[in-house]
Amino acid sequence: MGEDRSPAPARRLSATFADLGPRLASAAAILPPAALAIYLGGPWLAAALAAVAGRAAWEWTRMAGGPGRDARSWIAALAAAGAVGAFEALEPRWLPLALAGFAAAAWLAAARFGARRGLWPALGCAVAAAPCLCALWLRAMEPRGLETLVWLAVVAIATDVGAYAAGRAAGGPKLAPGISPNKTWAGAVGGAAAGAAAGAAFAGAAGAPVSAAVLAAGLGVSAAAQAGDLGESALKRRFAVKDSGALIPGHGGVLDRLDGHMAAAVAVAAAAAWGLPAPFG
């Protein structure tokens, strides 16, 4: 009684994509408010990203553990959120100094709780806030900041979906078994192809010419997103934790869900700052 009588291939397929349902439910809950904040921009997006930065810094510092981690986590969260919230009040050239100041304040305030581990809140503050500041800067760019930020999100999401689907379906050799044993080369290639294709499709739909440069930009952002994912996996392995948190069903924490987006935001902002080709100028 209760025996699974479905065909073996169907059972294997069900087991392979067992976490797909929670992932889809999480995406359905997250995407509408995120899209609205991106569309509105300004203080609405700043408030949303301040919350993201605060939670990401909190998760980072919680993973580091050690004495006084509760107090250090909240200090890092408040510092990261404050740094992003300052975007609306400061001119762009002052933002790096503001971020450094908030990170230094986090380190000074937290050092007394964790001795040498006081460095982790400063790192958490910087790593969490910097990509959010990059996203705000991109959104504020004229004349097509909105399209640029949406393009970035489309590439990052497609990379995540493509890597998940290709990796789970094809399996094969591991990409970096010492860092993340579940990631495969098939997933990396599938993610890169999906990210480049989705980015080109969105660029074309938004009126930008689809060229080799657009495809190359999509591949570069996809690579940055996958590097961010691997970087967070290395951090989790360093501190022997499975997930950065448990806030998002099917994913874990904010860092688990947005690590690729955060790395992609830094990559696109750096490319824009250096005047490198991108779909939107």
PDB file of C-alpha atoms in Angstrom:
ATOM      1  CA  MET A   1       0.000   0.000   0.000  1.00  0.00           C
ATOM      2  CA  GLY A   2       1.373   3.431  -0.929  1.00  0.00           C
ATOM      3  CA  GLU A   3       3.929   1.869  -3.288  1.00  0.00           C
ATOM      4  CA  ASP A   4       5.029   4.121  -6.163  1.00  0.00           C
ATOM      5  CA  ARG A   5       3.935   2.272  -9.323  1.00  0.00           C
ATOM      6  CA  SER A   6       4.927   4.980 -11.808  1.00  0.00           C
ATOM      7  CA  PRO A   7       7.495   4.014 -14.493  1.00  0.00           C
ATOM      8  CA  ALA A   8      11.142   4.172 -13.442  1.00  0.00           C
ATOM      9  CA  PRO A   9      12.041   7.027 -15.860  1.00  0.00           C
ATOM     10  CA  ALA A  10       9.174   9.108 -14.477  1.00  0.00           C
ATOM     11  CA  ARG A  11      10.330   8.470 -10.913  1.00  0.00           C
ATOM     12  CA  ARG A  12      13.875   9.479 -11.819  1.00  0.00           C
ATOM     13  CA  LEU A  13      12.641  12.648 -13.513  1.00  0.00           C
ATOM     14  CA  SER A  14      10.508  13.500 -10.481  1.00  0.00           C
ATOM     15  CA  ALA A  15      13.468  13.003  -8.142  1.00  0.00           C
ATOM     16  CA  THR A  16      15.770  15.069 -10.372  1.00  0.00           C
ATOM     17  CA  PHE A  17      13.461  18.094 -10.270  1.00  0.00           C
ATOM     18  CA  ALA A  18      12.046  17.527  -6.776  1.00  0.00           C
ATOM     19  CA  ASP A  19      12.681  21.121  -5.711  1.00  0.00           C
ATOM     20  CA  LEU A  20      11.172  22.671  -8.839  1.00  0.00           C
ATOM     21  CA  GLY A  21       7.784  23.324  -7.230  1.00  0.00           C
ATOM     22  CA  PRO A  22       9.105  25.425  -4.316  1.00  0.00           C
ATOM     23  CA  ARG A  23      11.399  27.279  -6.723  1.00  0.00           C
ATOM     24  CA  LEU A  24       8.518  28.212  -9.008  1.00  0.00           C
ATOM     25  CA  ALA A  25       6.360  29.268  -6.055  1.00  0.00           C
ATOM     26  CA  SER A  26       9.171  31.464  -4.717  1.00  0.00           C
ATOM     27  CA  ALA A  27       9.685  33.056  -8.137  1.00  0.00           C
ATOM     28  CA  ALA A  28       5.964  33.779  -8.429  1.00  0.00           C
ATOM     29  CA  ALA A  29       6.040  35.545  -5.058  1.00  0.00           C
ATOM     30  CA  ILE A  30       9.279  37.488  -5.603  1.00  0.00           C
ATOM     31  CA  LEU A  31       9.135  38.605  -9.235  1.00  0.00           C
ATOM     32  CA  PRO A  32       6.073  40.922  -9.179  1.00  0.00           C
ATOM     33  CA  PRO A  33       7.248  43.212  -6.326  1.00  0.00           C
ATOM     34  CA  ALA A  34      10.824  43.130  -7.656  1.00  0.00           C
ATOM     35  CA  ALA A  35       9.660  44.112 -11.132  1.00  0.00           C
ATOM     36  CA  LEU A  36       7.534  46.919  -9.712  1.00  0.00           C
ATOM     37  CA  ALA A  37      10.451  48.306  -7.676  1.00  0.00           C
ATOM     38  CA  ILE A  38      12.720  48.227 -10.747  1.00  0.00           C
ATOM     39  CA  TYR A  39      10.072  49.954 -12.851  1.00  0.00           C
ATOM     40  CA  LEU A  40       9.444  52.706 -10.285  1.00  0.00           C
ATOM     41  CA  GLY A  41      13.141  53.214  -9.507  1.00  0.00           C
ATOM     42  CA  GLY A  42      14.213  56.063  -7.232  1.00  0.00           C
ATOM     43  CA  PRO A  43      13.407  55.724  -3.530  1.00  0.00           C
ATOM     44  CA  TRP A  44      11.202  52.670  -4.160  1.00  0.00           C
ATOM     45  CA  LEU A  45      14.062  50.683  -5.627  1.00  0.00           C
ATOM     46  CA  ALA A  46      16.477  52.083  -3.042  1.00  0.00           C
ATOM     47  CA  ALA A  47      14.218  50.890  -0.218  1.00  0.00           C
ATOM     48  CA  ALA A  48      13.865  47.423  -1.748  1.00  0.00           C
ATOM     49  CA  LEU A  49      17.598  47.060  -2.319  1.00  0.00           C
ATOM     50  CA  ALA A  50      18.383  48.401   1.159  1.00  0.00           C
ATOM     51  CA  ALA A  51      16.286  45.524   2.536  1.00  0.00           C
ATOM     52  CA  VAL A  52      18.109  43.066   0.261  1.00  0.00           C
ATOM     53  CA  ALA A  53      21.518  44.407   1.314  1.00  0.00           C
ATOM     54  CA  GLY A  54      20.628  44.282   4.993  1.00  0.00           C
ATOM     55  CA  ARG A  55      19.397  40.705   4.818  1.00  0.00           C
ATOM     56  CA  ALA A  56      22.389  39.588   2.732  1.00  0.00           C
ATOM     57  CA  ALA A  57      24.842  41.141   5.198  1.00  0.00           C
ATOM     58  CA  TRP A  58      22.964  39.511   8.074  1.00  0.00           C
ATOM     59  CA  GLU A  59      23.205  36.094   6.405  1.00  0.00           C
ATOM     60  CA  TRP A  60      26.899  36.559   5.571  1.00  0.00           C
ATOM     61  CA  THR A  61      27.802  37.397   9.156  1.00  0.00           C
ATOM     62  CA  ARG A  62      25.599  34.627  10.589  1.00  0.00           C
ATOM     63  CA  MET A  63      27.471  32.113   8.439  1.00  0.00           C
ATOM     64  CA  ALA A  64      30.773  33.347   9.834  1.00  0.00           C
ATOM     65  CA  GLY A  65      29.550  32.393  13.328  1.00  0.00           C
ATOM     66  CA  GLY A  66      31.711  32.867  16.368  1.00  0.00           C
ATOM     67  CA  PRO A  67      31.124  34.757  19.615  1.00  0.00           C
ATOM     68  CA  GLY A  68      28.564  37.516  19.500  1.00  0.00           C
ATOM     69  CA  ARG A  69      27.337  36.603  16.026  1.00  0.00           C
ATOM     70  CA  ASP A  70      23.798  37.798  16.747  1.00  0.00           C
ATOM     71  CA  ALA A  71      24.919  41.329  17.574  1.00  0.00           C
ATOM     72  CA  ARG A  72      27.470  41.385  14.745  1.00  0.00           C
ATOM     73  CA  SER A  73      24.864  40.227  12.234  1.00  0.00           C
ATOM     74  CA  TRP A  74      22.487  43.037  13.097  1.00  0.00           C
ATOM     75  CA  ILE A  75      25.288  45.607  13.023  1.00  0.00           C
ATOM     76  CA  ALA A  76      26.320  44.431   9.548  1.00  0.00           C
ATOM     77  CA  ALA A  77      22.700  44.427   8.361  1.00  0.00           C
ATOM     78  CA  LEU A  78      22.067  47.981   9.539  1.00  0.00           C
ATOM     79  CA  ALA A  79      25.329  49.213   8.044  1.00  0.00           C
ATOM     80  CA  ALA A  80      24.631  47.621   4.642  1.00  0.00           C
ATOM     81  CA  ALA A  81      21.056  48.897   4.553  1.00  0.00           C
ATOM     82  CA  GLY A  82      22.232  52.359   5.550  1.00  0.00           C
ATOM     83  CA  ALA A  83      24.866  52.427   2.823  1.00  0.00           C
ATOM     84  CA  VAL A  84      22.270  51.603   0.153  1.00  0.00           C
ATOM     85  CA  GLY A  85      19.730  53.970   1.640  1.00  0.00           C
ATOM     86  CA  ALA A  86      22.283  56.766   1.377  1.00  0.00           C
ATOM     87  CA  PHE A  87      22.169  56.515  -2.413  1.00  0.00           C
ATOM     88  CA  GLU A  88      19.221  58.894  -2.664  1.00  0.00           C
ATOM     89  CA  ALA A  89      20.911  61.465  -0.442  1.00  0.00           C
ATOM     90  CA  LEU A  90      24.436  61.494  -1.902  1.00  0.00           C
ATOM     91  CA  GLU A  91      25.964  62.330  -5.247  1.00  0.00           C
ATOM     92  CA  PRO A  92      27.354  59.232  -7.010  1.00  0.00           C
ATOM     93  CA  ARG A  93      30.996  60.225  -6.545  1.00  0.00           C
ATOM     94  CA  TRP A  94      30.556  60.058  -2.774  1.00  0.00           C
ATOM     95  CA  LEU A  95      29.053  56.567  -2.719  1.00  0.00           C
ATOM     96  CA  PRO A  96      32.352  54.609  -2.529  1.00  0.00           C
ATOM     97  CA  LEU A  97      33.410  56.742   0.432  1.00  0.00           C
ATOM     98  CA  ALA A  98      30.023  56.240   2.083  1.00  0.00           C
ATOM     99  CA  LEU A  99      30.225  52.472   1.599  1.00  0.00           C
ATOM    100  CA  ALA A 100      33.744  52.386   3.053  1.00  0.00           C
ATOM    101  CA  GLY A 101      32.544  54.457   6.001  1.00  0.00           C
ATOM    102  CA  PHE A 102      29.610  52.164   6.730  1.00  0.00           C
ATOM    103  CA  ALA A 103      31.843  49.077   6.453  1.00  0.00           C
ATOM    104  CA  ALA A 104      34.410  50.631   8.804  1.00  0.00           C
ATOM    105  CA  ALA A 105      31.675  51.515  11.263  1.00  0.00           C
ATOM    106  CA  ALA A 106      30.420  47.913  11.136  1.00  0.00           C
ATOM    107  CA  TRP A 107      33.921  46.625  11.827  1.00  0.00           C
ATOM    108  CA  LEU A 108      34.571  49.021  14.707  1.00  0.00           C
ATOM    109  CA  ALA A 109      31.196  48.381  16.333  1.00  0.00           C
ATOM    110  CA  ALA A 110      31.361  44.621  15.906  1.00  0.00           C
ATOM    111  CA  ALA A 111      35.001  43.994  16.812  1.00  0.00           C
ATOM    112  CA  ARG A 112      34.193  44.130  20.517  1.00  0.00           C
ATOM    113  CA  PHE A 113      31.708  41.266  20.081  1.00  0.00           C
ATOM    114  CA  GLY A 114      33.906  38.934  18.070  1.00  0.00           C
ATOM    115  CA  ALA A 115      37.546  39.914  18.528  1.00  0.00           C
ATOM    116  CA  ARG A 116      39.307  39.138  15.231  1.00  0.00           C
ATOM    117  CA  ARG A 117      35.998  38.118  13.662  1.00  0.00           C
ATOM    118  CA  GLY A 118      34.985  41.752  13.673  1.00  0.00           C
ATOM    119  CA  LEU A 119      36.280  41.816  10.081  1.00  0.00           C
ATOM    120  CA  TRP A 120      33.365  39.680   8.875  1.00  0.00           C
ATOM    121  CA  PRO A 121      30.642  42.296   9.424  1.00  0.00           C
ATOM    122  CA  ALA A 122      32.713  44.791   7.426  1.00  0.00           C
ATOM    123  CA  LEU A 123      33.103  42.291   4.588  1.00  0.00           C
ATOM    124  CA  GLY A 124      29.448  41.356   4.774  1.00  0.00           C
ATOM    125  CA  CYS A 125      28.442  45.004   4.641  1.00  0.00           C
ATOM    126  CA  ALA A 126      30.620  45.708   1.604  1.00  0.00           C
ATOM    127  CA  VAL A 127      29.768  42.532  -0.316  1.00  0.00           C
ATOM    128  CA  ALA A 128      26.039  42.994   0.276  1.00  0.00           C
ATOM    129  CA  ALA A 129      25.812  46.745  -0.314  1.00  0.00           C
ATOM    130  CA  ALA A 130      28.160  47.216  -3.281  1.00  0.00           C
ATOM    131  CA  PRO A 131      26.074  45.233  -5.823  1.00  0.00           C
ATOM    132  CA  CYS A 132      22.898  46.980  -4.676  1.00  0.00           C
ATOM    133  CA  LEU A 133      24.557  50.354  -5.140  1.00  0.00           C
ATOM    134  CA  CYS A 134      25.685  49.238  -8.604  1.00  0.00           C
ATOM    135  CA  ALA A 135      22.098  48.292  -9.472  1.00  0.00           C
ATOM    136  CA  LEU A 136      20.816  51.684  -8.284  1.00  0.00           C
ATOM    137  CA  TRP A 137      23.469  53.475 -10.325  1.00  0.00           C
ATOM    138  CA  LEU A 138      22.579  51.486 -13.437  1.00  0.00           C
ATOM    139  CA  ARG A 139      18.866  52.211 -12.979  1.00  0.00           C
ATOM    140  CA  ALA A 140      19.583  55.936 -12.690  1.00  0.00           C
ATOM    141  CA  MET A 141      21.625  56.056 -15.907  1.00  0.00           C
ATOM    142  CA  GLU A 142      20.172  58.053 -18.770  1.00  0.00           C
ATOM    143  CA  PRO A 143      18.608  57.478 -21.156  1.00  0.00           C
ATOM    144  CA  ARG A 144      18.005  53.719 -20.778  1.00  0.00           C
ATOM    145  CA  GLY A 145      18.761  52.752 -17.215  1.00  0.00           C
ATOM    146  CA  LEU A 146      15.501  50.845 -16.846  1.00  0.00           C
ATOM    147  CA  GLU A 147      16.187  48.686 -19.897  1.00  0.00           C
ATOM    148  CA  THR A 148      19.753  48.054 -18.759  1.00  0.00           C
ATOM    149  CA  LEU A 149      18.709  46.836 -15.319  1.00  0.00           C
ATOM    150  CA  VAL A 150      15.907  44.671 -16.719  1.00  0.00           C
ATOM    151  CA  TRP A 151      18.318  43.204 -19.286  1.00  0.00           C
ATOM    152  CA  LEU A 152      20.730  42.362 -16.465  1.00  0.00           C
ATOM    153  CA  ALA A 153      17.966  40.620 -14.516  1.00  0.00           C
ATOM    154  CA  VAL A 154      16.785  38.715 -17.590  1.00  0.00           C
ATOM    155  CA  VAL A 155      20.294  37.405 -18.281  1.00  0.00           C
ATOM    156  CA  ALA A 156      20.864  36.423 -14.643  1.00  0.00           C
ATOM    157  CA  ILE A 157      17.501  34.663 -14.323  1.00  0.00           C
ATOM    158  CA  ALA A 158      17.915  32.841 -17.634  1.00  0.00           C
ATOM    159  CA  THR A 159      21.404  31.756 -16.581  1.00  0.00           C
ATOM    160  CA  ASP A 160      20.046  30.344 -13.341  1.00  0.00           C
ATOM    161  CA  VAL A 161      17.177  28.526 -15.095  1.00  0.00           C
ATOM    162  CA  GLY A 162      19.356  27.219 -17.914  1.00  0.00           C
ATOM    163  CA  ALA A 163      22.058  25.967 -15.562  1.00  0.00           C
ATOM    164  CA  TYR A 164      19.477  24.273 -13.333  1.00  0.00           C
ATOM    165  CA  ALA A 165      17.691  22.558 -16.232  1.00  0.00           C
ATOM    166  CA  ALA A 166      20.793  21.487 -18.151  1.00  0.00           C
ATOM    167  CA  GLY A 167      22.698  20.400 -15.062  1.00  0.00           C
ATOM    168  CA  ARG A 168      19.861  18.334 -13.646  1.00  0.00           C
ATOM    169  CA  ALA A 169      18.891  16.801 -16.991  1.00  0.00           C
ATOM    170  CA  ALA A 170      22.332  16.075 -18.458  1.00  0.00           C
ATOM    171  CA  GLY A 171      24.539  15.604 -15.390  1.00  0.00           C
ATOM    172  CA  GLY A 172      28.074  14.740 -16.416  1.00  0.00           C
ATOM    173  CA  PRO A 173      31.474  16.001 -15.229  1.00  0.00           C
ATOM    174  CA  LYS A 174      31.511  18.310 -12.239  1.00  0.00           C
ATOM    175  CA  LEU A 175      32.448  21.944 -12.718  1.00  0.00           C
ATOM    176  CA  ALA A 176      34.129  22.563  -9.363  1.00  0.00           C
ATOM    177  CA  PRO A 177      33.634  19.533  -7.087  1.00  0.00           C
ATOM    178  CA  GLY A 178      35.815  21.012  -4.358  1.00  0.00           C
ATOM    179  CA  ILE A 179      33.522  24.039  -4.102  1.00  0.00           C
ATOM    180  CA  SER A 180      30.061  22.923  -5.207  1.00  0.00           C
ATOM    181  CA  PRO A 181      29.629  19.199  -5.899  1.00  0.00           C
ATOM    182  CA  ASN A 182      26.256  19.639  -7.620  1.00  0.00           C
ATOM    183  CA  LYS A 183      27.381  22.013 -10.376  1.00  0.00           C
ATOM    184  CA  THR A 184      28.323  20.467 -13.729  1.00  0.00           C
ATOM    185  CA  TRP A 185      29.924  21.619 -16.956  1.00  0.00           C
ATOM    186  CA  ALA A 186      26.647  20.878 -18.714  1.00  0.00           C
ATOM    187  CA  GLY A 187      24.906  23.263 -16.343  1.00  0.00           C
ATOM    188  CA  ALA A 188      27.531  25.970 -16.910  1.00  0.00           C
ATOM    189  CA  VAL A 189      27.237  25.708 -20.683  1.00  0.00           C
ATOM    190  CA  GLY A 190      23.447  25.548 -20.551  1.00  0.00           C
ATOM    191  CA  GLY A 191      23.325  28.578 -18.278  1.00  0.00           C
ATOM    192  CA  ALA A 192      25.659  30.594 -20.505  1.00  0.00           C
ATOM    193  CA  ALA A 193      23.676  29.721 -23.642  1.00  0.00           C
ATOM    194  CA  ALA A 194      20.352  30.541 -21.988  1.00  0.00           C
ATOM    195  CA  GLY A 195      21.652  33.818 -20.563  1.00  0.00           C
ATOM    196  CA  ALA A 196      23.102  35.006 -23.876  1.00  0.00           C
ATOM    197  CA  ALA A 197      19.987  34.008 -25.831  1.00  0.00           C
ATOM    198  CA  ALA A 198      17.577  35.612 -23.361  1.00  0.00           C
ATOM    199  CA  GLY A 199      19.651  38.786 -23.220  1.00  0.00           C
ATOM    200  CA  ALA A 200      19.728  39.049 -27.006  1.00  0.00           C
ATOM    201  CA  ALA A 201      15.988  38.400 -27.220  1.00  0.00           C
ATOM    202  CA  PHE A 202      15.210  41.121 -24.683  1.00  0.00           C
ATOM    203  CA  ALA A 203      17.593  43.577 -26.326  1.00  0.00           C
ATOM    204  CA  GLY A 204      15.905  43.005 -29.675  1.00  0.00           C
ATOM    205  CA  ALA A 205      12.438  43.381 -28.182  1.00  0.00           C
ATOM    206  CA  ALA A 206      13.522  46.651 -26.537  1.00  0.00           C
ATOM    207  CA  GLY A 207      14.751  48.094 -29.823  1.00  0.00           C
ATOM    208  CA  ALA A 208      18.494  47.532 -29.571  1.00  0.00           C
ATOM    209  CA  PRO A 209      20.284  45.955 -32.546  1.00  0.00           C
ATOM    210  CA  VAL A 210      21.114  42.307 -31.895  1.00  0.00           C
ATOM    211  CA  SER A 211      24.768  41.801 -32.750  1.00  0.00           C
ATOM    212  CA  ALA A 212      27.800  39.775 -31.776  1.00  0.00           C
ATOM    213  CA  ALA A 213      28.567  42.423 -29.150  1.00  0.00           C
ATOM    214  CA  VAL A 214      25.137  41.912 -27.554  1.00  0.00           C
ATOM    215  CA  LEU A 215      25.648  38.142 -27.441  1.00  0.00           C
ATOM    216  CA  ALA A 216      29.146  38.636 -26.017  1.00  0.00           C
ATOM    217  CA  ALA A 217      27.768  40.976 -23.349  1.00  0.00           C
ATOM    218  CA  GLY A 218      25.181  38.358 -22.398  1.00  0.00           C
ATOM    219  CA  LEU A 219      27.842  35.663 -22.173  1.00  0.00           C
ATOM    220  CA  GLY A 220      30.013  37.911 -20.014  1.00  0.00           C
ATOM    221  CA  VAL A 221      27.191  38.714 -17.609  1.00  0.00           C
ATOM    222  CA  SER A 222      26.223  35.032 -17.488  1.00  0.00           C
ATOM    223  CA  ALA A 223      29.803  34.120 -16.625  1.00  0.00           C
ATOM    224  CA  ALA A 224      29.845  36.757 -13.880  1.00  0.00           C
ATOM    225  CA  ALA A 225      26.572  35.412 -12.467  1.00  0.00           C
ATOM    226  CA  GLN A 226      27.931  31.870 -12.385  1.00  0.00           C
ATOM    227  CA  ALA A 227      31.147  33.089 -10.782  1.00  0.00           C
ATOM    228  CA  GLY A 228      29.091  34.797  -8.082  1.00  0.00           C
ATOM    229  CA  ASP A 229      27.223  31.573  -7.471  1.00  0.00           C
ATOM    230  CA  LEU A 230      30.486  29.647  -7.131  1.00  0.00           C
ATOM    231  CA  GLY A 231      31.912  32.315  -4.844  1.00  0.00           C
ATOM    232  CA  GLU A 232      28.994  32.014  -2.467  1.00  0.00           C
ATOM    233  CA  SER A 233      29.295  28.216  -2.586  1.00  0.00           C
ATOM    234  CA  ALA A 234      32.947  28.562  -1.574  1.00  0.00           C
ATOM    235  CA  LEU A 235      31.933  30.777   1.344  1.00  0.00           C
ATOM    236  CA  LYS A 236      29.349  28.239   2.517  1.00  0.00           C
ATOM    237  CA  ARG A 237      31.894  25.442   2.270  1.00  0.00           C
ATOM    238  CA  ARG A 238      34.391  27.562   4.227  1.00  0.00           C
ATOM    239  CA  PHE A 239      31.902  27.834   7.080  1.00  0.00           C
ATOM    240  CA  ALA A 240      30.353  24.353   6.649  1.00  0.00           C
ATOM    241  CA  VAL A 241      26.781  25.478   6.065  1.00  0.00           C
ATOM    242  CA  LYS A 242      24.336  24.197   3.440  1.00  0.00           C
ATOM    243  CA  ASP A 243      22.417  27.443   2.851  1.00  0.00           C
ATOM    244  CA  SER A 244      22.932  31.056   3.820  1.00  0.00           C
ATOM    245  CA  GLY A 245      19.429  31.122   5.312  1.00  0.00           C
ATOM    246  CA  ALA A 246      15.955  29.643   5.107  1.00  0.00           C
ATOM    247  CA  LEU A 247      13.930  32.654   3.966  1.00  0.00           C
ATOM    248  CA  ILE A 248      13.129  31.508   0.401  1.00  0.00           C
ATOM    249  CA  PRO A 249      11.668  28.012  -0.143  1.00  0.00           C
ATOM    250  CA  GLY A 250      13.593  26.007  -2.716  1.00  0.00           C
ATOM    251  CA  HIS A 251      16.600  28.310  -2.548  1.00  0.00           C
ATOM    252  CA  GLY A 252      17.607  29.067   1.036  1.00  0.00           C
ATOM    253  CA  GLY A 253      18.584  32.618   1.853  1.00  0.00           C
ATOM    254  CA  VAL A 254      18.792  35.897  -0.030  1.00  0.00           C
ATOM    255  CA  LEU A 255      22.459  35.254  -0.796  1.00  0.00           C
ATOM    256  CA  ASP A 256      21.604  31.817  -2.168  1.00  0.00           C
ATOM    257  CA  ARG A 257      18.986  33.309  -4.490  1.00  0.00           C
ATOM    258  CA  LEU A 258      20.687  36.530  -5.546  1.00  0.00           C
ATOM    259  CA  ASP A 259      24.405  35.708  -5.522  1.00  0.00           C
ATOM    260  CA  GLY A 260      24.494  35.568  -9.327  1.00  0.00           C
ATOM    261  CA  HIS A 261      22.435  38.740  -9.722  1.00  0.00           C
ATOM    262  CA  MET A 262      24.728  40.589  -7.336  1.00  0.00           C
ATOM    263  CA  ALA A 263      27.891  39.578  -9.197  1.00  0.00           C
ATOM    264  CA  ALA A 264      26.236  40.438 -12.507  1.00  0.00           C
ATOM    265  CA  ALA A 265      25.309  43.909 -11.250  1.00  0.00           C
ATOM    266  CA  VAL A 266      28.923  44.619 -10.330  1.00  0.00           C
ATOM    267  CA  ALA A 267      30.116  43.327 -13.720  1.00  0.00           C
ATOM    268  CA  VAL A 268      27.650  45.434 -15.726  1.00  0.00           C
ATOM    269  CA  ALA A 269      28.357  48.557 -13.650  1.00  0.00           C
ATOM    270  CA  ALA A 270      32.108  48.072 -14.136  1.00  0.00           C
ATOM    271  CA  ALA A 271      31.612  47.622 -17.890  1.00  0.00           C
ATOM    272  CA  ALA A 272      29.469  50.757 -18.045  1.00  0.00           C
ATOM    273  CA  ALA A 273      32.010  52.735 -16.046  1.00  0.00           C
ATOM    274  CA  TRP A 274      34.754  51.685 -18.476  1.00  0.00           C
ATOM    275  CA  GLY A 275      32.612  52.425 -21.506  1.00  0.00           C
ATOM    276  CA  LEU A 276      32.553  48.836 -22.743  1.00  0.00           C
ATOM    277  CA  PRO A 277      29.879  47.821 -25.280  1.00  0.00           C
ATOM    278  CA  ALA A 278      26.457  46.978 -23.852  1.00  0.00           C
ATOM    279  CA  PRO A 279      22.986  46.601 -25.366  1.00  0.00           C
ATOM    280  CA  PHE A 280      21.859  49.976 -24.014  1.00  0.00           C
ATOM    281  CA  GLY A 281      23.835  53.178 -23.741  1.00  0.00           C
TER     282      GLY A 281
END
